[in-house]
Amino acid sequence: MKELMIIPAYNESATLPTVLGELRALEACPDVLVVDDASKDRTFHVGEEYRAKHPELPLLVLRNHYNQGYGGNQK
């Protein structure tokens, strides 16, 4: 069975690399889905840049066109 970690993110460009780095360091790293909730900063771009630099991390970064809040991202 494969695990998936969903990370809802809003204006997290400063902290996202740290979180992804900690996941990458895990012995059994899950697949990771970052959902940028229409951030006003570079959250989506930071996630995409991280993915390009670390292809060993199974990472997908999506961006909502409008803010859906925590609950909306969980759905």
PDB file of N, CA, C and O in Angstrom:
ATOM      1  N   MET A   1       0.842  -1.168   0.000  1.00  0.00           N
ATOM      2  CA  MET A   1       0.000   0.000   0.000  1.00  0.00           C
ATOM      3  C   MET A   1       0.896   1.243   0.000  1.00  0.00           C
ATOM      4  O   MET A   1       1.850   1.337   0.755  1.00  0.00           O
ATOM      5  N   LYS A   2       0.578   2.206  -0.836  1.00  0.00           N
ATOM      6  CA  LYS A   2       1.343   3.442  -0.949  1.00  0.00           C
ATOM      7  C   LYS A   2       0.678   4.523  -0.116  1.00  0.00           C
ATOM      8  O   LYS A   2      -0.537   4.653  -0.103  1.00  0.00           O
ATOM      9  N   GLU A   3       1.492   5.305   0.581  1.00  0.00           N
ATOM     10  CA  GLU A   3       0.968   6.417   1.384  1.00  0.00           C
ATOM     11  C   GLU A   3       1.043   7.704   0.579  1.00  0.00           C
ATOM     12  O   GLU A   3       1.945   7.894  -0.233  1.00  0.00           O
ATOM     13  N   LEU A   4       0.082   8.597   0.846  1.00  0.00           N
ATOM     14  CA  LEU A   4       0.060   9.915   0.231  1.00  0.00           C
ATOM     15  C   LEU A   4      -0.067  10.950   1.337  1.00  0.00           C
ATOM     16  O   LEU A   4      -0.976  10.871   2.166  1.00  0.00           O
ATOM     17  N   MET A   5       0.833  11.915   1.340  1.00  0.00           N
ATOM     18  CA  MET A   5       0.766  13.011   2.302  1.00  0.00           C
ATOM     19  C   MET A   5       0.257  14.235   1.546  1.00  0.00           C
ATOM     20  O   MET A   5       0.847  14.647   0.540  1.00  0.00           O
ATOM     21  N   ILE A   6      -0.866  14.791   2.016  1.00  0.00           N
ATOM     22  CA  ILE A   6      -1.435  15.996   1.411  1.00  0.00           C
ATOM     23  C   ILE A   6      -1.068  17.178   2.294  1.00  0.00           C
ATOM     24  O   ILE A   6      -1.336  17.167   3.497  1.00  0.00           O
ATOM     25  N   ILE A   7      -0.456  18.193   1.682  1.00  0.00           N
ATOM     26  CA  ILE A   7      -0.036  19.376   2.420  1.00  0.00           C
ATOM     27  C   ILE A   7      -0.770  20.586   1.852  1.00  0.00           C
ATOM     28  O   ILE A   7      -0.404  21.109   0.799  1.00  0.00           O
ATOM     29  N   PRO A   8      -1.832  21.041   2.526  1.00  0.00           N
ATOM     30  CA  PRO A   8      -2.465  22.287   2.110  1.00  0.00           C
ATOM     31  C   PRO A   8      -1.534  23.430   2.487  1.00  0.00           C
ATOM     32  O   PRO A   8      -0.983  23.443   3.591  1.00  0.00           O
ATOM     33  N   ALA A   9      -1.336  24.373   1.579  1.00  0.00           N
ATOM     34  CA  ALA A   9      -0.378  25.455   1.838  1.00  0.00           C
ATOM     35  C   ALA A   9      -0.952  26.789   1.392  1.00  0.00           C
ATOM     36  O   ALA A   9      -1.473  26.909   0.278  1.00  0.00           O
ATOM     37  N   TYR A  10      -0.842  27.776   2.250  1.00  0.00           N
ATOM     38  CA  TYR A  10      -1.262  29.138   1.919  1.00  0.00           C
ATOM     39  C   TYR A  10      -0.175  30.087   2.415  1.00  0.00           C
ATOM     40  O   TYR A  10       0.088  30.164   3.615  1.00  0.00           O
ATOM     41  N   ASN A  11       0.458  30.766   1.494  1.00  0.00           N
ATOM     42  CA  ASN A  11       1.549  31.704   1.803  1.00  0.00           C
ATOM     43  C   ASN A  11       2.632  31.037   2.648  1.00  0.00           C
ATOM     44  O   ASN A  11       3.034  31.541   3.684  1.00  0.00           O
ATOM     45  N   GLU A  12       3.100  29.889   2.186  1.00  0.00           N
ATOM     46  CA  GLU A  12       4.111  29.117   2.907  1.00  0.00           C
ATOM     47  C   GLU A  12       5.429  29.023   2.150  1.00  0.00           C
ATOM     48  O   GLU A  12       6.199  28.081   2.348  1.00  0.00           O
ATOM     49  N   SER A  13       5.726  29.992   1.310  1.00  0.00           N
ATOM     50  CA  SER A  13       6.957  29.910   0.521  1.00  0.00           C
ATOM     51  C   SER A  13       8.205  29.850   1.396  1.00  0.00           C
ATOM     52  O   SER A  13       9.193  29.219   1.019  1.00  0.00           O
ATOM     53  N   ALA A  14       8.178  30.459   2.558  1.00  0.00           N
ATOM     54  CA  ALA A  14       9.349  30.466   3.441  1.00  0.00           C
ATOM     55  C   ALA A  14       9.540  29.129   4.153  1.00  0.00           C
ATOM     56  O   ALA A  14      10.672  28.732   4.431  1.00  0.00           O
ATOM     57  N   THR A  15       8.459  28.419   4.465  1.00  0.00           N
ATOM     58  CA  THR A  15       8.568  27.189   5.250  1.00  0.00           C
ATOM     59  C   THR A  15       8.448  25.908   4.424  1.00  0.00           C
ATOM     60  O   THR A  15       8.853  24.844   4.883  1.00  0.00           O
ATOM     61  N   LEU A  16       7.923  25.998   3.223  1.00  0.00           N
ATOM     62  CA  LEU A  16       7.698  24.799   2.409  1.00  0.00           C
ATOM     63  C   LEU A  16       8.975  23.992   2.151  1.00  0.00           C
ATOM     64  O   LEU A  16       8.958  22.761   2.284  1.00  0.00           O
ATOM     65  N   PRO A  17      10.115  24.619   1.810  1.00  0.00           N
ATOM     66  CA  PRO A  17      11.322  23.814   1.592  1.00  0.00           C
ATOM     67  C   PRO A  17      11.746  23.024   2.832  1.00  0.00           C
ATOM     68  O   PRO A  17      12.214  21.878   2.707  1.00  0.00           O
ATOM     69  N   THR A  18      11.576  23.577   4.013  1.00  0.00           N
ATOM     70  CA  THR A  18      11.929  22.871   5.245  1.00  0.00           C
ATOM     71  C   THR A  18      11.050  21.640   5.426  1.00  0.00           C
ATOM     72  O   THR A  18      11.534  20.545   5.731  1.00  0.00           O
ATOM     73  N   VAL A  19       9.759  21.803   5.232  1.00  0.00           N
ATOM     74  CA  VAL A  19       8.818  20.690   5.385  1.00  0.00           C
ATOM     75  C   VAL A  19       9.130  19.587   4.366  1.00  0.00           C
ATOM     76  O   VAL A  19       9.198  18.407   4.708  1.00  0.00           O
ATOM     77  N   LEU A  20       9.351  19.973   3.119  1.00  0.00           N
ATOM     78  CA  LEU A  20       9.647  18.987   2.089  1.00  0.00           C
ATOM     79  C   LEU A  20      10.985  18.299   2.348  1.00  0.00           C
ATOM     80  O   LEU A  20      11.133  17.100   2.102  1.00  0.00           O
ATOM     81  N   GLY A  21      11.950  19.039   2.861  1.00  0.00           N
ATOM     82  CA  GLY A  21      13.238  18.452   3.203  1.00  0.00           C
ATOM     83  C   GLY A  21      13.127  17.420   4.300  1.00  0.00           C
ATOM     84  O   GLY A  21      13.787  16.374   4.269  1.00  0.00           O
ATOM     85  N   GLU A  22      12.283  17.682   5.285  1.00  0.00           N
ATOM     86  CA  GLU A  22      12.071  16.713   6.359  1.00  0.00           C
ATOM     87  C   GLU A  22      11.390  15.450   5.830  1.00  0.00           C
ATOM     88  O   GLU A  22      11.719  14.339   6.242  1.00  0.00           O
ATOM     89  N   LEU A  23      10.472  15.606   4.907  1.00  0.00           N
ATOM     90  CA  LEU A  23       9.819  14.434   4.310  1.00  0.00           C
ATOM     91  C   LEU A  23      10.806  13.635   3.469  1.00  0.00           C
ATOM     92  O   LEU A  23      10.825  12.404   3.513  1.00  0.00           O
ATOM     93  N   ARG A  24      11.624  14.338   2.723  1.00  0.00           N
ATOM     94  CA  ARG A  24      12.615  13.678   1.863  1.00  0.00           C
ATOM     95  C   ARG A  24      13.606  12.858   2.683  1.00  0.00           C
ATOM     96  O   ARG A  24      14.123  11.835   2.230  1.00  0.00           O
ATOM     97  N   ALA A  25      13.861  13.300   3.909  1.00  0.00           N
ATOM     98  CA  ALA A  25      14.819  12.616   4.779  1.00  0.00           C
ATOM     99  C   ALA A  25      14.257  11.342   5.406  1.00  0.00           C
ATOM    100  O   ALA A  25      15.013  10.554   5.964  1.00  0.00           O
ATOM    101  N   LEU A  26      12.948  11.134   5.314  1.00  0.00           N
ATOM    102  CA  LEU A  26      12.350   9.934   5.895  1.00  0.00           C
ATOM    103  C   LEU A  26      12.825   8.683   5.167  1.00  0.00           C
ATOM    104  O   LEU A  26      13.022   8.692   3.944  1.00  0.00           O
ATOM    105  N   GLU A  27      12.984   7.616   5.913  1.00  0.00           N
ATOM    106  CA  GLU A  27      13.426   6.358   5.311  1.00  0.00           C
ATOM    107  C   GLU A  27      12.404   5.845   4.302  1.00  0.00           C
ATOM    108  O   GLU A  27      12.748   5.374   3.231  1.00  0.00           O
ATOM    109  N   ALA A  28      11.146   5.923   4.643  1.00  0.00           N
ATOM    110  CA  ALA A  28      10.069   5.509   3.751  1.00  0.00           C
ATOM    111  C   ALA A  28       9.219   6.738   3.431  1.00  0.00           C
ATOM    112  O   ALA A  28       8.179   6.967   4.022  1.00  0.00           O
ATOM    113  N   CYS A  29       9.687   7.522   2.495  1.00  0.00           N
ATOM    114  CA  CYS A  29       9.011   8.773   2.158  1.00  0.00           C
ATOM    115  C   CYS A  29       7.719   8.491   1.394  1.00  0.00           C
ATOM    116  O   CYS A  29       7.717   7.744   0.408  1.00  0.00           O
ATOM    117  N   PRO A  30       6.609   9.089   1.846  1.00  0.00           N
ATOM    118  CA  PRO A  30       5.345   8.899   1.115  1.00  0.00           C
ATOM    119  C   PRO A  30       5.325   9.770  -0.151  1.00  0.00           C
ATOM    120  O   PRO A  30       6.156  10.662  -0.325  1.00  0.00           O
ATOM    121  N   ASP A  31       4.383   9.503  -1.038  1.00  0.00           N
ATOM    122  CA  ASP A  31       4.128  10.437  -2.123  1.00  0.00           C
ATOM    123  C   ASP A  31       3.592  11.709  -1.480  1.00  0.00           C
ATOM    124  O   ASP A  31       2.883  11.660  -0.468  1.00  0.00           O
ATOM    125  N   VAL A  32       3.927  12.847  -2.077  1.00  0.00           N
ATOM    126  CA  VAL A  32       3.563  14.127  -1.473  1.00  0.00           C
ATOM    127  C   VAL A  32       2.772  14.959  -2.479  1.00  0.00           C
ATOM    128  O   VAL A  32       3.185  15.114  -3.631  1.00  0.00           O
ATOM    129  N   LEU A  33       1.648  15.489  -2.020  1.00  0.00           N
ATOM    130  CA  LEU A  33       0.829  16.397  -2.809  1.00  0.00           C
ATOM    131  C   LEU A  33       0.751  17.721  -2.053  1.00  0.00           C
ATOM    132  O   LEU A  33       0.227  17.773  -0.942  1.00  0.00           O
ATOM    133  N   VAL A  34       1.286  18.773  -2.651  1.00  0.00           N
ATOM    134  CA  VAL A  34       1.173  20.112  -2.074  1.00  0.00           C
ATOM    135  C   VAL A  34       0.070  20.834  -2.831  1.00  0.00           C
ATOM    136  O   VAL A  34       0.104  20.914  -4.062  1.00  0.00           O
ATOM    137  N   VAL A  35      -0.913  21.337  -2.101  1.00  0.00           N
ATOM    138  CA  VAL A  35      -2.008  22.086  -2.710  1.00  0.00           C
ATOM    139  C   VAL A  35      -1.882  23.534  -2.275  1.00  0.00           C
ATOM    140  O   VAL A  35      -2.153  23.882  -1.123  1.00  0.00           O
ATOM    141  N   ASP A  36      -1.424  24.375  -3.207  1.00  0.00           N
ATOM    142  CA  ASP A  36      -1.306  25.805  -2.932  1.00  0.00           C
ATOM    143  C   ASP A  36      -2.699  26.417  -3.048  1.00  0.00           C
ATOM    144  O   ASP A  36      -3.321  26.366  -4.100  1.00  0.00           O
ATOM    145  N   ASP A  37      -3.176  26.982  -1.967  1.00  0.00           N
ATOM    146  CA  ASP A  37      -4.550  27.501  -1.904  1.00  0.00           C
ATOM    147  C   ASP A  37      -4.618  28.961  -2.333  1.00  0.00           C
ATOM    148  O   ASP A  37      -5.022  29.830  -1.582  1.00  0.00           O
ATOM    149  N   ALA A  38      -4.186  29.227  -3.579  1.00  0.00           N
ATOM    150  CA  ALA A  38      -4.209  30.571  -4.161  1.00  0.00           C
ATOM    151  C   ALA A  38      -3.390  31.556  -3.334  1.00  0.00           C
ATOM    152  O   ALA A  38      -3.830  32.673  -3.063  1.00  0.00           O
ATOM    153  N   SER A  39      -2.188  31.141  -2.966  1.00  0.00           N
ATOM    154  CA  SER A  39      -1.314  32.000  -2.166  1.00  0.00           C
ATOM    155  C   SER A  39      -0.983  33.296  -2.894  1.00  0.00           C
ATOM    156  O   SER A  39      -0.950  33.354  -4.130  1.00  0.00           O
ATOM    157  N   LYS A  40      -0.695  34.319  -2.121  1.00  0.00           N
ATOM    158  CA  LYS A  40      -0.295  35.605  -2.670  1.00  0.00           C
ATOM    159  C   LYS A  40       1.228  35.693  -2.794  1.00  0.00           C
ATOM    160  O   LYS A  40       1.750  36.634  -3.366  1.00  0.00           O
ATOM    161  N   ASP A  41       1.944  34.726  -2.229  1.00  0.00           N
ATOM    162  CA  ASP A  41       3.397  34.697  -2.337  1.00  0.00           C
ATOM    163  C   ASP A  41       3.807  33.648  -3.382  1.00  0.00           C
ATOM    164  O   ASP A  41       3.012  33.267  -4.229  1.00  0.00           O
ATOM    165  N   ARG A  42       5.018  33.164  -3.327  1.00  0.00           N
ATOM    166  CA  ARG A  42       5.562  32.247  -4.328  1.00  0.00           C
ATOM    167  C   ARG A  42       5.439  30.777  -3.939  1.00  0.00           C
ATOM    168  O   ARG A  42       6.229  29.940  -4.395  1.00  0.00           O
ATOM    169  N   THR A  43       4.484  30.424  -3.112  1.00  0.00           N
ATOM    170  CA  THR A  43       4.370  29.055  -2.625  1.00  0.00           C
ATOM    171  C   THR A  43       4.384  28.035  -3.767  1.00  0.00           C
ATOM    172  O   THR A  43       5.149  27.065  -3.732  1.00  0.00           O
ATOM    173  N   PHE A  44       3.574  28.235  -4.774  1.00  0.00           N
ATOM    174  CA  PHE A  44       3.506  27.285  -5.889  1.00  0.00           C
ATOM    175  C   PHE A  44       4.856  27.173  -6.583  1.00  0.00           C
ATOM    176  O   PHE A  44       5.342  26.069  -6.846  1.00  0.00           O
ATOM    177  N   HIS A  45       5.480  28.290  -6.871  1.00  0.00           N
ATOM    178  CA  HIS A  45       6.763  28.292  -7.579  1.00  0.00           C
ATOM    179  C   HIS A  45       7.872  27.657  -6.741  1.00  0.00           C
ATOM    180  O   HIS A  45       8.720  26.934  -7.274  1.00  0.00           O
ATOM    181  N   VAL A  46       7.855  27.912  -5.443  1.00  0.00           N
ATOM    182  CA  VAL A  46       8.835  27.293  -4.552  1.00  0.00           C
ATOM    183  C   VAL A  46       8.668  25.774  -4.575  1.00  0.00           C
ATOM    184  O   VAL A  46       9.646  25.030  -4.639  1.00  0.00           O
ATOM    185  N   GLY A  47       7.431  25.304  -4.539  1.00  0.00           N
ATOM    186  CA  GLY A  47       7.169  23.867  -4.617  1.00  0.00           C
ATOM    187  C   GLY A  47       7.648  23.268  -5.923  1.00  0.00           C
ATOM    188  O   GLY A  47       8.279  22.203  -5.942  1.00  0.00           O
ATOM    189  N   GLU A  48       7.386  23.935  -7.020  1.00  0.00           N
ATOM    190  CA  GLU A  48       7.823  23.454  -8.333  1.00  0.00           C
ATOM    191  C   GLU A  48       9.346  23.458  -8.439  1.00  0.00           C
ATOM    192  O   GLU A  48       9.934  22.527  -8.999  1.00  0.00           O
ATOM    193  N   GLU A  49       9.991  24.488  -7.903  1.00  0.00           N
ATOM    194  CA  GLU A  49      11.450  24.551  -7.922  1.00  0.00           C
ATOM    195  C   GLU A  49      12.044  23.416  -7.084  1.00  0.00           C
ATOM    196  O   GLU A  49      13.039  22.802  -7.477  1.00  0.00           O
ATOM    197  N   TYR A  50      11.427  23.139  -5.944  1.00  0.00           N
ATOM    198  CA  TYR A  50      11.903  22.050  -5.092  1.00  0.00           C
ATOM    199  C   TYR A  50      11.765  20.717  -5.816  1.00  0.00           C
ATOM    200  O   TYR A  50      12.666  19.891  -5.785  1.00  0.00           O
ATOM    201  N   ARG A  51      10.647  20.529  -6.473  1.00  0.00           N
ATOM    202  CA  ARG A  51      10.411  19.287  -7.220  1.00  0.00           C
ATOM    203  C   ARG A  51      11.468  19.105  -8.307  1.00  0.00           C
ATOM    204  O   ARG A  51      11.998  18.008  -8.501  1.00  0.00           O
ATOM    205  N   ALA A  52      11.817  20.172  -9.005  1.00  0.00           N
ATOM    206  CA  ALA A  52      12.815  20.088 -10.071  1.00  0.00           C
ATOM    207  C   ALA A  52      14.211  19.760  -9.522  1.00  0.00           C
ATOM    208  O   ALA A  52      14.976  19.036 -10.162  1.00  0.00           O
ATOM    209  N   LYS A  53      14.530  20.275  -8.344  1.00  0.00           N
ATOM    210  CA  LYS A  53      15.848  20.043  -7.740  1.00  0.00           C
ATOM    211  C   LYS A  53      15.962  18.681  -7.068  1.00  0.00           C
ATOM    212  O   LYS A  53      17.059  18.180  -6.856  1.00  0.00           O
ATOM    213  N   HIS A  54      14.830  18.088  -6.699  1.00  0.00           N
ATOM    214  CA  HIS A  54      14.823  16.822  -5.967  1.00  0.00           C
ATOM    215  C   HIS A  54      13.882  15.821  -6.636  1.00  0.00           C
ATOM    216  O   HIS A  54      12.827  15.477  -6.091  1.00  0.00           O
ATOM    217  N   PRO A  55      14.274  15.320  -7.809  1.00  0.00           N
ATOM    218  CA  PRO A  55      13.377  14.403  -8.534  1.00  0.00           C
ATOM    219  C   PRO A  55      13.144  13.073  -7.821  1.00  0.00           C
ATOM    220  O   PRO A  55      12.211  12.352  -8.173  1.00  0.00           O
ATOM    221  N   GLU A  56      13.968  12.765  -6.818  1.00  0.00           N
ATOM    222  CA  GLU A  56      13.765  11.511  -6.077  1.00  0.00           C
ATOM    223  C   GLU A  56      12.551  11.581  -5.149  1.00  0.00           C
ATOM    224  O   GLU A  56      12.043  10.544  -4.715  1.00  0.00           O
ATOM    225  N   LEU A  57      12.085  12.792  -4.847  1.00  0.00           N
ATOM    226  CA  LEU A  57      10.904  12.958  -4.001  1.00  0.00           C
ATOM    227  C   LEU A  57       9.654  12.868  -4.866  1.00  0.00           C
ATOM    228  O   LEU A  57       9.487  13.656  -5.800  1.00  0.00           O
ATOM    229  N   PRO A  58       8.752  11.909  -4.601  1.00  0.00           N
ATOM    230  CA  PRO A  58       7.521  11.810  -5.389  1.00  0.00           C
ATOM    231  C   PRO A  58       6.577  12.954  -5.007  1.00  0.00           C
ATOM    232  O   PRO A  58       5.781  12.845  -4.082  1.00  0.00           O
ATOM    233  N   LEU A  59       6.712  14.070  -5.708  1.00  0.00           N
ATOM    234  CA  LEU A  59       6.037  15.321  -5.339  1.00  0.00           C
ATOM    235  C   LEU A  59       5.213  15.850  -6.506  1.00  0.00           C
ATOM    236  O   LEU A  59       5.686  15.924  -7.638  1.00  0.00           O
ATOM    237  N   LEU A  60       3.983  16.225  -6.203  1.00  0.00           N
ATOM    238  CA  LEU A  60       3.109  16.911  -7.150  1.00  0.00           C
ATOM    239  C   LEU A  60       2.645  18.187  -6.481  1.00  0.00           C
ATOM    240  O   LEU A  60       2.228  18.168  -5.313  1.00  0.00           O
ATOM    241  N   VAL A  61       2.722  19.304  -7.206  1.00  0.00           N
ATOM    242  CA  VAL A  61       2.308  20.601  -6.665  1.00  0.00           C
ATOM    243  C   VAL A  61       1.155  21.120  -7.518  1.00  0.00           C
ATOM    244  O   VAL A  61       1.288  21.259  -8.736  1.00  0.00           O
ATOM    245  N   LEU A  62       0.023  21.373  -6.875  1.00  0.00           N
ATOM    246  CA  LEU A  62      -1.157  21.919  -7.556  1.00  0.00           C
ATOM    247  C   LEU A  62      -1.449  23.303  -7.003  1.00  0.00           C
ATOM    248  O   LEU A  62      -1.077  23.628  -5.878  1.00  0.00           O
ATOM    249  N   ARG A  63      -2.162  24.116  -7.784  1.00  0.00           N
ATOM    250  CA  ARG A  63      -2.521  25.461  -7.326  1.00  0.00           C
ATOM    251  C   ARG A  63      -3.986  25.714  -7.590  1.00  0.00           C
ATOM    252  O   ARG A  63      -4.466  25.577  -8.720  1.00  0.00           O
ATOM    253  N   ASN A  64      -4.712  26.073  -6.523  1.00  0.00           N
ATOM    254  CA  ASN A  64      -6.111  26.478  -6.672  1.00  0.00           C
ATOM    255  C   ASN A  64      -6.165  27.882  -7.260  1.00  0.00           C
ATOM    256  O   ASN A  64      -5.332  28.728  -6.945  1.00  0.00           O
ATOM    257  N   HIS A  65      -7.161  28.136  -8.074  1.00  0.00           N
ATOM    258  CA  HIS A  65      -7.321  29.464  -8.674  1.00  0.00           C
ATOM    259  C   HIS A  65      -7.941  30.457  -7.694  1.00  0.00           C
ATOM    260  O   HIS A  65      -7.804  31.666  -7.857  1.00  0.00           O
ATOM    261  N   TYR A  66      -8.641  29.945  -6.691  1.00  0.00           N
ATOM    262  CA  TYR A  66      -9.190  30.801  -5.641  1.00  0.00           C
ATOM    263  C   TYR A  66      -9.043  30.071  -4.309  1.00  0.00           C
ATOM    264  O   TYR A  66      -8.963  28.842  -4.252  1.00  0.00           O
ATOM    265  N   ASN A  67      -9.007  30.823  -3.243  1.00  0.00           N
ATOM    266  CA  ASN A  67      -8.787  30.267  -1.910  1.00  0.00           C
ATOM    267  C   ASN A  67     -10.010  29.473  -1.475  1.00  0.00           C
ATOM    268  O   ASN A  67     -11.119  29.989  -1.459  1.00  0.00           O
ATOM    269  N   GLN A  68      -9.782  28.211  -1.110  1.00  0.00           N
ATOM    270  CA  GLN A  68     -10.871  27.330  -0.695  1.00  0.00           C
ATOM    271  C   GLN A  68     -10.851  27.027   0.796  1.00  0.00           C
ATOM    272  O   GLN A  68     -11.739  26.354   1.297  1.00  0.00           O
ATOM    273  N   GLY A  69      -9.822  27.498   1.493  1.00  0.00           N
ATOM    274  CA  GLY A  69      -9.721  27.227   2.921  1.00  0.00           C
ATOM    275  C   GLY A  69      -9.283  25.800   3.179  1.00  0.00           C
ATOM    276  O   GLY A  69      -9.185  24.966   2.291  1.00  0.00           O
ATOM    277  N   TYR A  70      -8.990  25.518   4.426  1.00  0.00           N
ATOM    278  CA  TYR A  70      -8.473  24.206   4.816  1.00  0.00           C
ATOM    279  C   TYR A  70      -9.430  23.088   4.426  1.00  0.00           C
ATOM    280  O   TYR A  70      -9.032  22.096   3.828  1.00  0.00           O
ATOM    281  N   GLY A  71     -10.703  23.241   4.743  1.00  0.00           N
ATOM    282  CA  GLY A  71     -11.687  22.205   4.447  1.00  0.00           C
ATOM    283  C   GLY A  71     -11.833  21.961   2.951  1.00  0.00           C
ATOM    284  O   GLY A  71     -11.944  20.819   2.509  1.00  0.00           O
ATOM    285  N   GLY A  72     -11.814  23.018   2.172  1.00  0.00           N
ATOM    286  CA  GLY A  72     -11.914  22.873   0.726  1.00  0.00           C
ATOM    287  C   GLY A  72     -10.747  22.115   0.139  1.00  0.00           C
ATOM    288  O   GLY A  72     -10.898  21.346  -0.809  1.00  0.00           O
ATOM    289  N   ASN A  73      -9.577  22.312   0.708  1.00  0.00           N
ATOM    290  CA  ASN A  73      -8.393  21.592   0.239  1.00  0.00           C
ATOM    291  C   ASN A  73      -8.435  20.124   0.622  1.00  0.00           C
ATOM    292  O   ASN A  73      -7.871  19.277  -0.069  1.00  0.00           O
ATOM    293  N   GLN A  74      -9.082  19.791   1.695  1.00  0.00           N
ATOM    294  CA  GLN A  74      -9.182  18.405   2.114  1.00  0.00           C
ATOM    295  C   GLN A  74     -10.113  17.612   1.199  1.00  0.00           C
ATOM    296  O   GLN A  74      -9.948  16.417   1.021  1.00  0.00           O
ATOM    297  N   LYS A  75     -11.101  18.287   0.638  1.00  0.00           N
ATOM    298  CA  LYS A  75     -12.057  17.610  -0.249  1.00  0.00           C
ATOM    299  C   LYS A  75     -11.390  17.309  -1.550  1.00  0.00           C
ATOM    300  O   LYS A  75     -11.651  16.428  -2.252  1.00  0.00           O
TER     301      LYS A  75
END
